PDB file of C-alpha atoms in Angstrom:
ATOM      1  CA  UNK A  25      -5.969   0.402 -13.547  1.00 68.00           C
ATOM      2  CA  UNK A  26      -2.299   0.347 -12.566  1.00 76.00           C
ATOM      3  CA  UNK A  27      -1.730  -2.099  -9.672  1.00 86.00           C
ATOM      4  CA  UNK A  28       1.038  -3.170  -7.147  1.00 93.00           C
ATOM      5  CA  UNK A  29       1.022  -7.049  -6.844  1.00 96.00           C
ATOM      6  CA  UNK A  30       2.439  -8.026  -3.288  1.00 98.00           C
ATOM      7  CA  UNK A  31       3.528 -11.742  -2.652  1.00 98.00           C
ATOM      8  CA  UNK A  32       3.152 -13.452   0.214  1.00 98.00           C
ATOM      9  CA  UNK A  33      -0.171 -12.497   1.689  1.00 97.00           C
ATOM     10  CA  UNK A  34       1.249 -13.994   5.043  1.00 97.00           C
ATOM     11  CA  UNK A  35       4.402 -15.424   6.029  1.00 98.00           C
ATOM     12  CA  UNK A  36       5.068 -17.342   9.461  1.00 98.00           C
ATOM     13  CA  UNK A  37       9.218 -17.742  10.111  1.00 98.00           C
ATOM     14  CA  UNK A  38      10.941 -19.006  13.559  1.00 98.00           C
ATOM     15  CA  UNK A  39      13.002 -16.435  15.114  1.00 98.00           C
ATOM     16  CA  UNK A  40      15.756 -15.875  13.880  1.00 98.00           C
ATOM     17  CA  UNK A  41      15.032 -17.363  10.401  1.00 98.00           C
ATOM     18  CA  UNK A  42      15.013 -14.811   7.345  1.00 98.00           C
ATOM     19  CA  UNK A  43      11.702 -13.471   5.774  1.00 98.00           C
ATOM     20  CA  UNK A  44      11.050 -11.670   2.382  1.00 98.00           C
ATOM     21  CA  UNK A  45       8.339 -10.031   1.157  1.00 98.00           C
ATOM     22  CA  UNK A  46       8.156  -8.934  -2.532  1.00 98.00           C
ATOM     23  CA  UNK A  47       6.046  -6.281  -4.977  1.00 98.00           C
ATOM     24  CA  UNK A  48       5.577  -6.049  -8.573  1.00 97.00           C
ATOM     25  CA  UNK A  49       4.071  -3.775 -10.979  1.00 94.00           C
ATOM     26  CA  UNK A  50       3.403  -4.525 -14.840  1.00 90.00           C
ATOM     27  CA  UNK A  51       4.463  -0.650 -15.517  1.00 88.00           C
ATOM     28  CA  UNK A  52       7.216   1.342 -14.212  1.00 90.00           C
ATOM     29  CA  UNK A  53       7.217   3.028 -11.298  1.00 91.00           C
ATOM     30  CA  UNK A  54       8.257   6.336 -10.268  1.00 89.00           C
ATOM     31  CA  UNK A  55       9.501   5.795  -6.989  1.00 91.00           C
ATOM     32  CA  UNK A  56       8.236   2.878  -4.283  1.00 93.00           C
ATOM     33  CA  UNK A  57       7.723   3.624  -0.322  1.00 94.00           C
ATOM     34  CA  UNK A  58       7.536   0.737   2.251  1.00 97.00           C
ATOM     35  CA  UNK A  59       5.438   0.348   5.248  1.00 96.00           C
ATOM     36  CA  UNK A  60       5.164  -1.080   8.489  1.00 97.00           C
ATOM     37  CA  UNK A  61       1.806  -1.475  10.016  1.00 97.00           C
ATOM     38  CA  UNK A  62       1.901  -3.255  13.274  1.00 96.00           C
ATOM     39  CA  UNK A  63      -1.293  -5.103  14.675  1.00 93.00           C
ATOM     40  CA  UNK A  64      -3.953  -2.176  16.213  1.00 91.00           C
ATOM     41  CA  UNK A  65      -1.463   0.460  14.837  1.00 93.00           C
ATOM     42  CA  UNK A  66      -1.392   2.413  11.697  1.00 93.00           C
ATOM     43  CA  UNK A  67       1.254   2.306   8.742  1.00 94.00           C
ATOM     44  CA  UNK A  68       4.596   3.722   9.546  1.00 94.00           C
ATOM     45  CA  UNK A  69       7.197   4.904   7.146  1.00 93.00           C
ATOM     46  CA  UNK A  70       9.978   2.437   6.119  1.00 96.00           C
ATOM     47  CA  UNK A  71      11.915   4.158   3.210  1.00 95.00           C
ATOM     48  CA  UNK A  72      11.517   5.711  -0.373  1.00 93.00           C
ATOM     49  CA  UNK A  73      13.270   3.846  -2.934  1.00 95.00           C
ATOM     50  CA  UNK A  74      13.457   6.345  -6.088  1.00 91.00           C
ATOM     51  CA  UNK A  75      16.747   4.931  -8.396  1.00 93.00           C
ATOM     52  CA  UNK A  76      16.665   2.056 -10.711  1.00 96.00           C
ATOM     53  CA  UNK A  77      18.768  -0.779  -8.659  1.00 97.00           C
ATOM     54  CA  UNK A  78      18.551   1.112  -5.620  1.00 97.00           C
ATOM     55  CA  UNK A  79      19.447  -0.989  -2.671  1.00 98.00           C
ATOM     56  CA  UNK A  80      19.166   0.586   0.994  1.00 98.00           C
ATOM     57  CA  UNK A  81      20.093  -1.071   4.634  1.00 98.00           C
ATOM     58  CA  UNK A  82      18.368  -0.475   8.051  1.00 97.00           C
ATOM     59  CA  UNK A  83      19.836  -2.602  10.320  1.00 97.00           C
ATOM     60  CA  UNK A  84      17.947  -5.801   9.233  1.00 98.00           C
ATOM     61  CA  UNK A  85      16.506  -4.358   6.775  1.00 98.00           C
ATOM     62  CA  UNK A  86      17.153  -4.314   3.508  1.00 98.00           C
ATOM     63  CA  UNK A  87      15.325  -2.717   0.309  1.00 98.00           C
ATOM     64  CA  UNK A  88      16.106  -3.257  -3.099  1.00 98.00           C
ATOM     65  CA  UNK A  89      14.156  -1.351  -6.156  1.00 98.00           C
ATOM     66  CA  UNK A  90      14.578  -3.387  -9.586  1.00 97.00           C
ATOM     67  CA  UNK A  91      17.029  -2.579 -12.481  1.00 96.00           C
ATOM     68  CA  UNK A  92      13.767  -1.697 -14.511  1.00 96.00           C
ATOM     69  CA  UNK A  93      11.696   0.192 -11.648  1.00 94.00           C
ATOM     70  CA  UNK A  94       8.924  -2.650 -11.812  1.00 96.00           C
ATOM     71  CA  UNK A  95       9.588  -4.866  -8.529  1.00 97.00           C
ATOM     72  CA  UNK A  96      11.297  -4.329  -5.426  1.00 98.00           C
ATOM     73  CA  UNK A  97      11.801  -6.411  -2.302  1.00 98.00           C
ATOM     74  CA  UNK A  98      11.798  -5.714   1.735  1.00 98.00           C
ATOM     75  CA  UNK A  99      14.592  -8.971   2.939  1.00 98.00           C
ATOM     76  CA  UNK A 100      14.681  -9.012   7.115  1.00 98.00           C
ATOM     77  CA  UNK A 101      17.708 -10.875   7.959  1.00 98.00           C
ATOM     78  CA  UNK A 102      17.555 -13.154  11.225  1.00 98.00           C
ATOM     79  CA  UNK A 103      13.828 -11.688  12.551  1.00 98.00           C
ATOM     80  CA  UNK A 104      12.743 -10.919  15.629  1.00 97.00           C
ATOM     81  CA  UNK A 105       9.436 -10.907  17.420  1.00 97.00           C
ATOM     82  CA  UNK A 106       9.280  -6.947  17.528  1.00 97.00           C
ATOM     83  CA  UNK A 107       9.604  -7.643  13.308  1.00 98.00           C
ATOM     84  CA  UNK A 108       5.816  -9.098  13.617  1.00 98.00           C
ATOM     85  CA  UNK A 109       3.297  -6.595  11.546  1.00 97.00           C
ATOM     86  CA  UNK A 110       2.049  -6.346   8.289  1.00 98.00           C
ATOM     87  CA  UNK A 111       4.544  -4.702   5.763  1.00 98.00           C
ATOM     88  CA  UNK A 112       3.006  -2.406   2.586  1.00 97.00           C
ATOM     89  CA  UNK A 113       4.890  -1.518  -0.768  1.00 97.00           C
ATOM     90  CA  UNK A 114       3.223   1.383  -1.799  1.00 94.00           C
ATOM     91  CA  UNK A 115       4.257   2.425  -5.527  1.00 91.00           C
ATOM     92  CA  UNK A 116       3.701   5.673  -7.484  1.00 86.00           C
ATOM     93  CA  UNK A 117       3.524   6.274 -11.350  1.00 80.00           C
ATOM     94  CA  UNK A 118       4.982   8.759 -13.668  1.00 67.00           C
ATOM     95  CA  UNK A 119       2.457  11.179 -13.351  1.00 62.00           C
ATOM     96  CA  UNK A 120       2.203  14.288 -11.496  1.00 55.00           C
ATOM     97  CA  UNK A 121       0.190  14.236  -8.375  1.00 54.00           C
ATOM     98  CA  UNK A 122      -0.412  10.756  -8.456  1.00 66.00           C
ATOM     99  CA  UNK A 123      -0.697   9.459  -5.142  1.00 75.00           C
ATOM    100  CA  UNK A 124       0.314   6.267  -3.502  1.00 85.00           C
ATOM    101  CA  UNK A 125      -0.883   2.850  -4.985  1.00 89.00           C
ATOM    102  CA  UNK A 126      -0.556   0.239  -2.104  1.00 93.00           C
ATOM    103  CA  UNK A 127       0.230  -3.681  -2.309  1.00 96.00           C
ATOM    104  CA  UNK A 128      -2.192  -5.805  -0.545  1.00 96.00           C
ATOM    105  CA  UNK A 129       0.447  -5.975   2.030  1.00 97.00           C
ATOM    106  CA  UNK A 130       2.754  -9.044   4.038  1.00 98.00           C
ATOM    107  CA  UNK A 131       1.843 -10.424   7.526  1.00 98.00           C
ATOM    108  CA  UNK A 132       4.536 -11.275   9.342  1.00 98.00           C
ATOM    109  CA  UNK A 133       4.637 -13.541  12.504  1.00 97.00           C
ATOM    110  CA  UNK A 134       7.484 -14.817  14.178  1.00 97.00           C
ATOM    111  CA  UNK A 135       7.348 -17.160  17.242  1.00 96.00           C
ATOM    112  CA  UNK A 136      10.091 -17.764  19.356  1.00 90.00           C
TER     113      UNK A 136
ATOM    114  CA  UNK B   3       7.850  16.744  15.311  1.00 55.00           C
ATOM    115  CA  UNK B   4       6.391  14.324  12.973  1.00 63.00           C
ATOM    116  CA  UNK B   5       3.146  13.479  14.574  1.00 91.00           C
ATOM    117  CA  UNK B   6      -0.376  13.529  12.851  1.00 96.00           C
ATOM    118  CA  UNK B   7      -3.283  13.553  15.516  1.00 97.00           C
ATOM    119  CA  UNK B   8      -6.859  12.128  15.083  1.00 97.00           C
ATOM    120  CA  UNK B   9      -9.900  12.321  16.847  1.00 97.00           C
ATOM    121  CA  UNK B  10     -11.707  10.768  18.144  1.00 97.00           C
ATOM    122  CA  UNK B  11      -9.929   7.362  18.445  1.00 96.00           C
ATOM    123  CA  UNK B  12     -12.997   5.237  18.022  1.00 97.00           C
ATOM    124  CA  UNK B  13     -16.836   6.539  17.103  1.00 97.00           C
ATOM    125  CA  UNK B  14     -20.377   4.529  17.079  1.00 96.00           C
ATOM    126  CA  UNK B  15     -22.749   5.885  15.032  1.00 94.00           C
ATOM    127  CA  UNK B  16     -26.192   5.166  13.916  1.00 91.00           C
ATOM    128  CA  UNK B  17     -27.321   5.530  10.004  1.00 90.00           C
ATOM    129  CA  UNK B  18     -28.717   8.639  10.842  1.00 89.00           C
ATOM    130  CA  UNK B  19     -26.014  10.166  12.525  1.00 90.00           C
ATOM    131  CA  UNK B  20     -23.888  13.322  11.463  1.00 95.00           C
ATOM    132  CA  UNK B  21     -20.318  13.141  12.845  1.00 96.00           C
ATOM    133  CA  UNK B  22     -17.078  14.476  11.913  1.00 97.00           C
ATOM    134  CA  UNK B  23     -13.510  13.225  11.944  1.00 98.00           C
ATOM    135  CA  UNK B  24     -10.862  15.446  12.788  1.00 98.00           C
ATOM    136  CA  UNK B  25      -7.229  15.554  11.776  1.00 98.00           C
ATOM    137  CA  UNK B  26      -4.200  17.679  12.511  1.00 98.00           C
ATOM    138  CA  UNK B  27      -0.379  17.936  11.868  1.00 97.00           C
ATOM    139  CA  UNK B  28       1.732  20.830  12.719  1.00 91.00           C
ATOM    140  CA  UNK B  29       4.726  20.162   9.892  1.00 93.00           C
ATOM    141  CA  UNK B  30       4.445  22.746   8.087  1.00 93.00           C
ATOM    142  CA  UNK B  31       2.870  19.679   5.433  1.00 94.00           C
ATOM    143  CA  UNK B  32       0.732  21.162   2.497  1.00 93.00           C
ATOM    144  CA  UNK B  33      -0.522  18.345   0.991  1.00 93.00           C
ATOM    145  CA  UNK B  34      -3.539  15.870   3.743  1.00 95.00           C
ATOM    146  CA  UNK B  35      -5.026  12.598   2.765  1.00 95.00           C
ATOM    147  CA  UNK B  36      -8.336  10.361   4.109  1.00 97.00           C
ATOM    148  CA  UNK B  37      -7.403   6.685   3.747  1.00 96.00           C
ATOM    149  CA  UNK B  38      -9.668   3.644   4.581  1.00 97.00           C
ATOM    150  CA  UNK B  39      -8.839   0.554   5.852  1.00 97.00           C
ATOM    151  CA  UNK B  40     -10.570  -2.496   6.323  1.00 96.00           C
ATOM    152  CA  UNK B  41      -9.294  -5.354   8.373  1.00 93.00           C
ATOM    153  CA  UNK B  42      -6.121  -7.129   6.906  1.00 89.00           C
ATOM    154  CA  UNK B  43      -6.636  -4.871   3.982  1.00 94.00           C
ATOM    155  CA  UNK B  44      -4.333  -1.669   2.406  1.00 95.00           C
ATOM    156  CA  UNK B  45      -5.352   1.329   2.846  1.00 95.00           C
ATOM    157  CA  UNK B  46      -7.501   2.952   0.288  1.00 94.00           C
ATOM    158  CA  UNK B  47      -7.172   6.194  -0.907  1.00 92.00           C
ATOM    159  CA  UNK B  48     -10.130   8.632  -0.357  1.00 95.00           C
ATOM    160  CA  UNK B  49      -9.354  11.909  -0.930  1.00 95.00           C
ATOM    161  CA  UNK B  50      -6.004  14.339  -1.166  1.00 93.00           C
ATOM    162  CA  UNK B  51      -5.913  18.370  -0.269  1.00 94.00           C
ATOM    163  CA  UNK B  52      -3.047  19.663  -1.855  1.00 91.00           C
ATOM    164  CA  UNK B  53      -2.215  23.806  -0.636  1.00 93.00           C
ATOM    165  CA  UNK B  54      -6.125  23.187   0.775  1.00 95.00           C
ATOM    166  CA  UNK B  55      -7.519  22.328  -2.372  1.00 95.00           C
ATOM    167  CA  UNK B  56      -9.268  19.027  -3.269  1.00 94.00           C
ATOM    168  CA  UNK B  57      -6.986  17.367  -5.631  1.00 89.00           C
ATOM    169  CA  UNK B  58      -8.237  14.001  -5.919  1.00 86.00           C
ATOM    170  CA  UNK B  59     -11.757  12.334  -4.880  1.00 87.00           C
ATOM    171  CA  UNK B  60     -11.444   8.692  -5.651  1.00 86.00           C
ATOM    172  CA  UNK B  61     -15.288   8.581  -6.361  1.00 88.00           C
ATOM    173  CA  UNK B  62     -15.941   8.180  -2.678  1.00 94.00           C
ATOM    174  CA  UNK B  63     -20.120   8.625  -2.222  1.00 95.00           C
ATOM    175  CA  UNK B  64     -21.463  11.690  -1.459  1.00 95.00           C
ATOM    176  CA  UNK B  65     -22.203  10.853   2.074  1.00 96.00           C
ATOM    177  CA  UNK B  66     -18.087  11.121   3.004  1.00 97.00           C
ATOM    178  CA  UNK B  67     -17.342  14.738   2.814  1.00 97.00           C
ATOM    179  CA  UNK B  68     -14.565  16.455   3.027  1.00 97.00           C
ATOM    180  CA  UNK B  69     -13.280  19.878   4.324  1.00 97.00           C
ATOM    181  CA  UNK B  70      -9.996  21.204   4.877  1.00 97.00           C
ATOM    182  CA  UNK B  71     -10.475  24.612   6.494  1.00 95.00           C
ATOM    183  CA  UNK B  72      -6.392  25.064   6.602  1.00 93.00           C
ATOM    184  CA  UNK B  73      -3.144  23.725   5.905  1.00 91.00           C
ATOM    185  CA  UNK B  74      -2.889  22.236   9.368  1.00 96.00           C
ATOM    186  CA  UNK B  75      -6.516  20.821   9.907  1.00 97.00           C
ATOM    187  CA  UNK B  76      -8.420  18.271   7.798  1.00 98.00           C
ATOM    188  CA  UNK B  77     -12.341  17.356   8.249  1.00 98.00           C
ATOM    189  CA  UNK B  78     -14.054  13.952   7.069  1.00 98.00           C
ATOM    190  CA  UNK B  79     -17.919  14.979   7.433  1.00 98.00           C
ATOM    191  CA  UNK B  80     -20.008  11.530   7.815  1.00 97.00           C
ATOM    192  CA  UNK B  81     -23.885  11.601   6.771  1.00 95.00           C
ATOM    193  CA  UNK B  82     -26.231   8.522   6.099  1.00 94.00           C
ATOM    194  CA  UNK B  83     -23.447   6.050   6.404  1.00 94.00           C
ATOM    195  CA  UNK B  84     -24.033   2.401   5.980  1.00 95.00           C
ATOM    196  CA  UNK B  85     -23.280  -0.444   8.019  1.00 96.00           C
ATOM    197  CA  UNK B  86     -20.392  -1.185   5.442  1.00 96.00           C
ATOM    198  CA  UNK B  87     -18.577   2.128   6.241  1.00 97.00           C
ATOM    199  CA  UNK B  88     -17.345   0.418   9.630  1.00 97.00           C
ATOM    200  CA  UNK B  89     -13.599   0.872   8.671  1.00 97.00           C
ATOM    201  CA  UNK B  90     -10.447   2.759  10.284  1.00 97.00           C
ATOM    202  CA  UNK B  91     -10.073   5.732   8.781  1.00 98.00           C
ATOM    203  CA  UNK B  92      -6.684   7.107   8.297  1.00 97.00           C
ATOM    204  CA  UNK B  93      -5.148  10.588   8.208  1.00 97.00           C
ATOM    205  CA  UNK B  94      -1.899  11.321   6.494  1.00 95.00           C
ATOM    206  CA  UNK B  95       0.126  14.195   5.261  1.00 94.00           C
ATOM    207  CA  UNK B  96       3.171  14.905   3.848  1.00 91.00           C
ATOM    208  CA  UNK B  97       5.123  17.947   2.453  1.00 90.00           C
ATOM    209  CA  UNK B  98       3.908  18.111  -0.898  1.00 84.00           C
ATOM    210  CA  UNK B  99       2.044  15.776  -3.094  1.00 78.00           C
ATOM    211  CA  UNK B 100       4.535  14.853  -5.256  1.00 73.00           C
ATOM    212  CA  UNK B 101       7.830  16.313  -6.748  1.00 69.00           C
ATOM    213  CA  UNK B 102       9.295  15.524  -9.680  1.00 65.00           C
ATOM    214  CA  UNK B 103       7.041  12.734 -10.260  1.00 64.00           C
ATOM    215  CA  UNK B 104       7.690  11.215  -7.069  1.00 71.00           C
ATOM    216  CA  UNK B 105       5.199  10.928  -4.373  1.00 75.00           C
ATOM    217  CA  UNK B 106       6.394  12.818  -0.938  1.00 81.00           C
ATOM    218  CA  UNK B 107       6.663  10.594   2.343  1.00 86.00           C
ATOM    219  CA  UNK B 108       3.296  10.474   4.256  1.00 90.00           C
ATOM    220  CA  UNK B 109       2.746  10.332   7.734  1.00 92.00           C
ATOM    221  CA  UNK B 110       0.218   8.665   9.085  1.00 94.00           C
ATOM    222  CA  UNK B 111      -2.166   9.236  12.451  1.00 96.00           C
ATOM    223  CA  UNK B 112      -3.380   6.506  14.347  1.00 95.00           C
ATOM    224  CA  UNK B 113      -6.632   6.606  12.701  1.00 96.00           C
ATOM    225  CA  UNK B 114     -10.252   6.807  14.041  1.00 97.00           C
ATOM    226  CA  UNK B 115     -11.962   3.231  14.204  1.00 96.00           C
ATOM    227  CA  UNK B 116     -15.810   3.896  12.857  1.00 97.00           C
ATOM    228  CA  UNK B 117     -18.622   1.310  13.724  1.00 96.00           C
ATOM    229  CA  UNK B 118     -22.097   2.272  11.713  1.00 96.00           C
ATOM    230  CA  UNK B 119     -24.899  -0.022  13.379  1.00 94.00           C
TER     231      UNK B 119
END
């Protein structure tokens, strides 16, 4: 079945040091969501990334969607401790009603 | 107001139990989804409603059941669970199921944390 591959499975940065997490798929996607899950909580919306080459900003955020619709990225730029949680690509396919395909998912800590 | 509401927040059940998770947005959303999650694990799709329909059943067993009685309310029936049900199970909506190709944004609830002894 179609899958979202999600690399690292956990990442442990400094504060203040950078911190990517990355998703691939073999096929193309139609559009790819991101989200934040922090520990005891449940997944919050990040963004929708829906345009080949697609890059978006939220303050230290940033989100890029591949040139071919098959990988995107989630780059934090100088973390902080409130960054800590487990971040989700979630991918969907060119069919209709289709729903969400999630990557195993990034754990992020950060220690000061 | 984009707030999904579950209840209860955590349930213990035996095997022999019958309980029911409840779930609730007021967004006007027509399309409601059952996730579950195991620890330091993605969610897993369960089931979708779309306009209070059952539009996908990821071949979840017979003893999850589903009801969605309107747009704003969505039921997850338990029966004869196992001890490997013990999960958090996640509620989510979002406007539509998908436009265009493109799957709509979902909010999530907080989820209901099930233990089966």
């Amino acid at each position: 079945g179609q899958q979202v591959m999600q690399i690292p499975q956990y990442q442990h940065v400094q504060e203040g040091e950078d911190f990517t997490t990355y998703c691939n798929s073999s096929t193309t996607l139609s559009n790819i969501q991101w989200y934040k899950q922090r520990p005891g909580g449940h997944p919050v919306f990040l963004i929708q990334l829906v345009k080949s080459g697609e890059v978006k900003k939220q303050k230290r955020l940033t989100f890029q969607f591949g040139e071919a619709k098959k990988n995107s990225s989630l780059h934090i730029t100088a973390t902080q401790t409130t960054d800590v949680g487990t971040y989700f690509c979630a991918g969907t396919y060119n069919q209709a009603g289709t729903a969400l395909i999630f990557g195993k998912g990034t754990t992020l800590s950060v220690s000061s | 107001d984009t707030e999904v509401t579950q209840t209860p927040k955590h349930l213990v059940m035996g095997m022999t139990n019958k309980k029911s998770l409840k779930c609730e947005q007021h967004m006007g959303h027509r399309a409601m989804y059952w996730y579950k999650q195991k620890a330091k694990k993605p969610p897993e799709l369960m089931f979708v409603y779309s306009y209070e329909k059952l539009s996908i059943n990821e071949s979840v067993p017979s003893r999850f059941s589903p009801e969605c009685p309107n747009s704003s309310l969505l039921n997850l029936h338990l029966h004869a669970l196992q001890p490997e049900d013990s999960a958090l199970y996640l509620c989510a909506s979002s406007q539509v199921l998908s436009f265009g190709g493109r799957t709509d944004t979902q909010y999530f609830g907080p989820g209901t944390r099930l233990t089966v002894l």
